[in-house]
Amino acid sequence: EYCKEHSGSLPGRYTMLAVSDTGHGMDEETKKHIFEPFFTTREKGKGTGLGLSTVYGIVKQSGGYIWVYSEQKRGTTFKVYFQQVDAEVDENRGKVSEEIKSLKGSETILLAEDEEVVRDLIFESLKAFGYDVLKAENGKNALQVFKKNTDKLIHLLITDVVMPDMSGRKLAEKLENKSPSLKVLYISGYTDNAIVHHGILEEKVAFLQKPFSPIQLAKKVREVLVNK
């Protein structure tokens, strides 16, 4: 159905992830720009405008498609399509399987990301690699989630650098005071050089620039977790 309506898309078997809200919705002009970097409908200081462009990048890197339907005063639905992989054996399958196996883990990860679609994609990717994932929509919510899960050892915090109300750096500082062994991975649509230059982060922190594929994320997570 999607391929019939969108020229350039390849027919086949896909898995679809849908995210809907009942918010204000968007007009056609706004829809034309939503995947552009730094475009946002939020008021100043409430968002970076990088969330949907990041989602678009992740989906495209994974060979998928994204579709949006919106009605003003009714809400918006995003549908993300990922092509299913056939379980046929080929000469590279063994190598790929071994690589994926080496990237799996069972540690507990706290994820703080204010863009819902990005948060859900990262959450599902990490779960697929075996991790126990706790997710939060912002820094304050992450502190609450951490407090509610004191029975668990949280090994890693993955946090967006720029979030409303509390930055990723401030969140990391608060949680590191509570759990000195906690490791931190920062993510952002900005480059690490730009973030360091503006004093938002220090040099040599663990950082992954958006957009990234699930494999790139898994590799970075393992790298951060195994480093002393």
Coordinates of C-alpha atoms in Angstrom, one line a residue:
E1 CA 0.0 0.0 0.0
Y2 CA 2.8 2.4 0.9
C3 CA 4.8 1.6 -2.2
K4 CA 1.7 2.2 -4.4
E5 CA 1.3 5.7 -3.0
H6 CA 5.0 6.6 -2.9
S7 CA 7.1 6.3 -6.0
G8 CA 10.8 5.3 -5.4
S9 CA 9.9 2.9 -2.5
L10 CA 10.7 -0.8 -3.0
P11 CA 7.9 -3.3 -2.5
G12 CA 8.5 -6.2 -0.1
R13 CA 7.7 -7.3 3.5
Y14 CA 8.0 -4.5 6.1
T15 CA 7.6 -4.1 9.8
M16 CA 5.7 -0.9 10.6
L17 CA 6.0 1.2 13.8
A18 CA 3.3 3.8 14.3
V19 CA 3.3 6.7 16.7
S20 CA 0.2 8.9 17.1
D21 CA -0.9 11.9 19.2
T22 CA -4.0 13.9 19.6
G23 CA -2.3 17.3 19.6
H24 CA -2.8 20.4 17.4
G25 CA -1.8 18.7 14.1
M26 CA 0.0 20.4 11.3
D27 CA -0.9 22.2 8.1
E28 CA 0.5 21.2 4.7
E29 CA 3.2 23.9 4.8
T30 CA 4.5 22.8 8.1
K31 CA 4.6 19.1 7.0
K32 CA 6.9 20.1 4.1
H33 CA 9.6 21.2 6.5
I34 CA 9.4 18.8 9.5
F35 CA 12.3 16.7 8.5
E36 CA 14.6 19.7 8.0
P37 CA 17.4 20.1 10.6
F38 CA 16.6 22.8 13.2
F39 CA 13.0 23.3 12.0
T40 CA 10.7 23.3 15.0
T41 CA 7.2 24.5 15.8
R42 CA 8.0 24.7 19.5
E43 CA 8.6 28.0 21.3
K44 CA 12.2 29.1 21.7
G45 CA 14.1 27.0 24.3
K46 CA 11.7 24.1 24.2
G47 CA 13.3 22.1 21.4
T48 CA 16.3 21.9 19.1
G49 CA 14.5 21.1 15.9
L50 CA 16.7 18.0 15.4
G51 CA 14.4 15.3 16.6
L52 CA 12.5 14.5 13.3
S53 CA 15.6 15.0 11.1
T54 CA 17.4 12.5 13.3
V55 CA 14.5 10.0 13.0
Y56 CA 14.6 10.5 9.2
G57 CA 18.3 9.9 9.1
I58 CA 18.1 6.7 11.2
V59 CA 15.2 5.3 9.1
K60 CA 17.0 6.0 5.8
Q61 CA 20.3 4.6 7.1
S62 CA 18.4 1.4 7.9
G63 CA 16.8 1.2 4.4
G64 CA 13.4 2.1 5.6
Y65 CA 10.7 4.7 4.9
I66 CA 8.7 7.2 7.0
W67 CA 5.3 8.6 6.4
V68 CA 3.3 11.3 8.2
Y69 CA -0.4 12.1 8.3
S70 CA -1.8 15.1 10.2
E71 CA -5.0 17.0 10.6
Q72 CA -5.2 20.3 12.3
K73 CA -6.9 20.1 15.7
R74 CA -7.0 16.3 15.4
G75 CA -3.4 15.1 15.7
T76 CA -0.6 13.5 13.8
T77 CA 0.5 9.9 13.0
F78 CA 4.0 8.9 12.0
K79 CA 4.5 5.4 10.4
V80 CA 8.0 4.0 10.1
Y81 CA 8.6 1.1 7.8
F82 CA 11.6 -1.2 8.2
Q83 CA 12.2 -3.9 5.6
Q84 CA 12.1 -7.5 7.0
V85 CA 15.2 -9.6 6.4
D86 CA 14.9 -13.1 5.0
A87 CA 16.5 -15.8 7.0
E88 CA 18.3 -17.2 4.0
V89 CA 21.9 -18.4 4.5
D90 CA 24.6 -16.6 2.5
E91 CA 28.3 -16.4 2.7
N92 CA 28.2 -13.2 4.8
R93 CA 25.4 -14.3 7.2
G94 CA 27.8 -16.0 9.6
K95 CA 30.0 -13.0 9.9
V96 CA 27.1 -10.7 10.4
S97 CA 25.6 -13.0 13.0
E98 CA 28.9 -13.1 14.9
E99 CA 29.1 -9.3 14.9
I100 CA 25.6 -8.9 16.2
K101 CA 26.2 -11.5 18.9
S102 CA 29.3 -9.7 20.0
L103 CA 27.2 -6.5 20.4
K104 CA 24.6 -8.0 22.7
G105 CA 24.4 -7.2 26.4
S106 CA 22.2 -7.6 29.4
E107 CA 23.1 -4.4 31.3
T108 CA 20.5 -1.9 32.5
I109 CA 20.4 1.4 30.6
L110 CA 18.6 4.6 31.4
L111 CA 17.6 6.5 28.3
A112 CA 16.8 10.2 28.5
E113 CA 15.5 11.7 25.2
D114 CA 12.9 14.4 24.8
E115 CA 11.8 13.5 21.2
E116 CA 9.3 10.7 21.5
V117 CA 9.9 9.1 18.1
V118 CA 13.7 9.1 18.6
R119 CA 13.2 7.7 22.1
D120 CA 11.1 4.9 21.0
L121 CA 13.5 3.9 18.1
I122 CA 16.5 3.9 20.5
F123 CA 14.5 2.0 23.1
E124 CA 13.5 -0.8 20.6
S125 CA 17.0 -1.0 19.2
L126 CA 18.6 -1.5 22.6
K127 CA 15.9 -4.0 23.7
A128 CA 16.7 -6.0 20.5
F129 CA 20.3 -6.3 21.6
G130 CA 19.3 -7.7 25.0
Y131 CA 19.5 -4.7 27.2
D132 CA 17.1 -3.8 30.1
V133 CA 16.1 -0.3 29.1
L134 CA 14.4 2.4 31.3
K135 CA 13.3 5.4 29.3
A136 CA 12.6 9.0 30.3
E137 CA 11.2 12.0 28.4
N138 CA 13.5 14.6 29.9
G139 CA 16.1 15.1 32.7
K140 CA 13.6 15.5 35.5
N141 CA 11.7 12.4 34.5
A142 CA 15.0 10.5 34.3
L143 CA 15.7 11.4 37.9
Q144 CA 12.3 10.1 38.9
V145 CA 12.9 6.9 37.0
F146 CA 16.3 6.4 38.6
K147 CA 14.7 7.0 42.1
K148 CA 12.0 4.4 41.4
N149 CA 14.5 1.8 40.3
T150 CA 17.0 1.9 43.2
D151 CA 16.7 -1.9 43.4
K152 CA 18.5 -2.1 40.0
L153 CA 22.1 -1.3 39.2
I154 CA 21.9 1.1 36.3
H155 CA 25.1 0.7 34.3
L156 CA 24.7 3.3 31.6
L157 CA 23.0 6.6 31.1
I158 CA 22.3 7.5 27.4
T159 CA 21.1 11.1 27.3
D160 CA 20.5 13.8 24.7
V161 CA 22.7 16.7 25.2
V162 CA 20.2 19.5 24.7
M163 CA 16.8 19.0 26.4
P164 CA 14.2 21.4 27.9
D165 CA 14.6 22.4 31.6
M166 CA 17.7 20.2 32.3
S167 CA 20.6 19.5 30.0
G168 CA 22.1 16.1 29.5
R169 CA 25.3 17.2 31.3
K170 CA 23.4 18.5 34.3
L171 CA 21.4 15.2 34.5
A172 CA 24.6 13.2 34.2
E173 CA 26.2 15.2 37.1
K174 CA 23.2 14.6 39.3
L175 CA 23.1 10.9 38.7
E176 CA 26.9 10.4 38.9
N177 CA 26.7 11.9 42.4
K178 CA 24.2 9.2 43.3
S179 CA 25.9 6.4 41.5
P180 CA 29.7 7.0 40.9
S181 CA 30.1 3.9 38.8
L182 CA 27.5 5.1 36.3
K183 CA 28.8 5.4 32.7
V184 CA 27.4 8.1 30.4
L185 CA 26.9 8.2 26.6
Y186 CA 25.8 11.6 25.2
I187 CA 23.9 11.8 21.9
S188 CA 23.0 14.8 19.8
G189 CA 22.3 16.1 16.3
Y190 CA 25.1 18.7 16.9
T191 CA 28.7 17.6 16.2
D192 CA 30.9 16.9 19.2
N193 CA 33.2 19.7 18.2
A194 CA 30.4 22.2 18.2
I195 CA 29.2 21.1 21.6
V196 CA 32.7 21.3 23.1
H197 CA 33.3 24.6 21.5
H198 CA 30.2 26.1 23.1
G199 CA 31.1 24.7 26.5
I200 CA 28.1 22.4 26.6
L201 CA 30.3 19.3 27.1
E202 CA 33.9 18.6 28.0
E203 CA 36.4 17.0 25.7
K204 CA 36.9 13.2 25.6
V205 CA 33.4 12.3 26.8
A206 CA 31.6 9.4 25.2
F207 CA 29.5 10.9 22.3
L208 CA 27.5 9.6 19.4
Q209 CA 26.2 12.0 16.8
K210 CA 22.7 11.6 15.4
P211 CA 21.6 10.1 13.1
F212 CA 23.0 6.7 13.8
S213 CA 22.0 3.2 12.9
P214 CA 21.1 0.5 15.5
I215 CA 24.4 -1.2 14.8
Q216 CA 26.4 2.0 15.3
L217 CA 24.5 2.6 18.6
A218 CA 25.1 -1.0 19.8
K219 CA 28.8 -0.7 19.0
K220 CA 29.2 2.6 20.9
V221 CA 27.2 1.2 23.9
R222 CA 29.5 -1.8 24.2
E223 CA 32.6 0.4 23.8
V224 CA 31.4 2.6 26.7
L225 CA 30.4 -0.3 28.9
V226 CA 33.7 -2.2 28.6
N227 CA 36.0 0.8 29.0
K228 CA 37.3 1.1 32.5

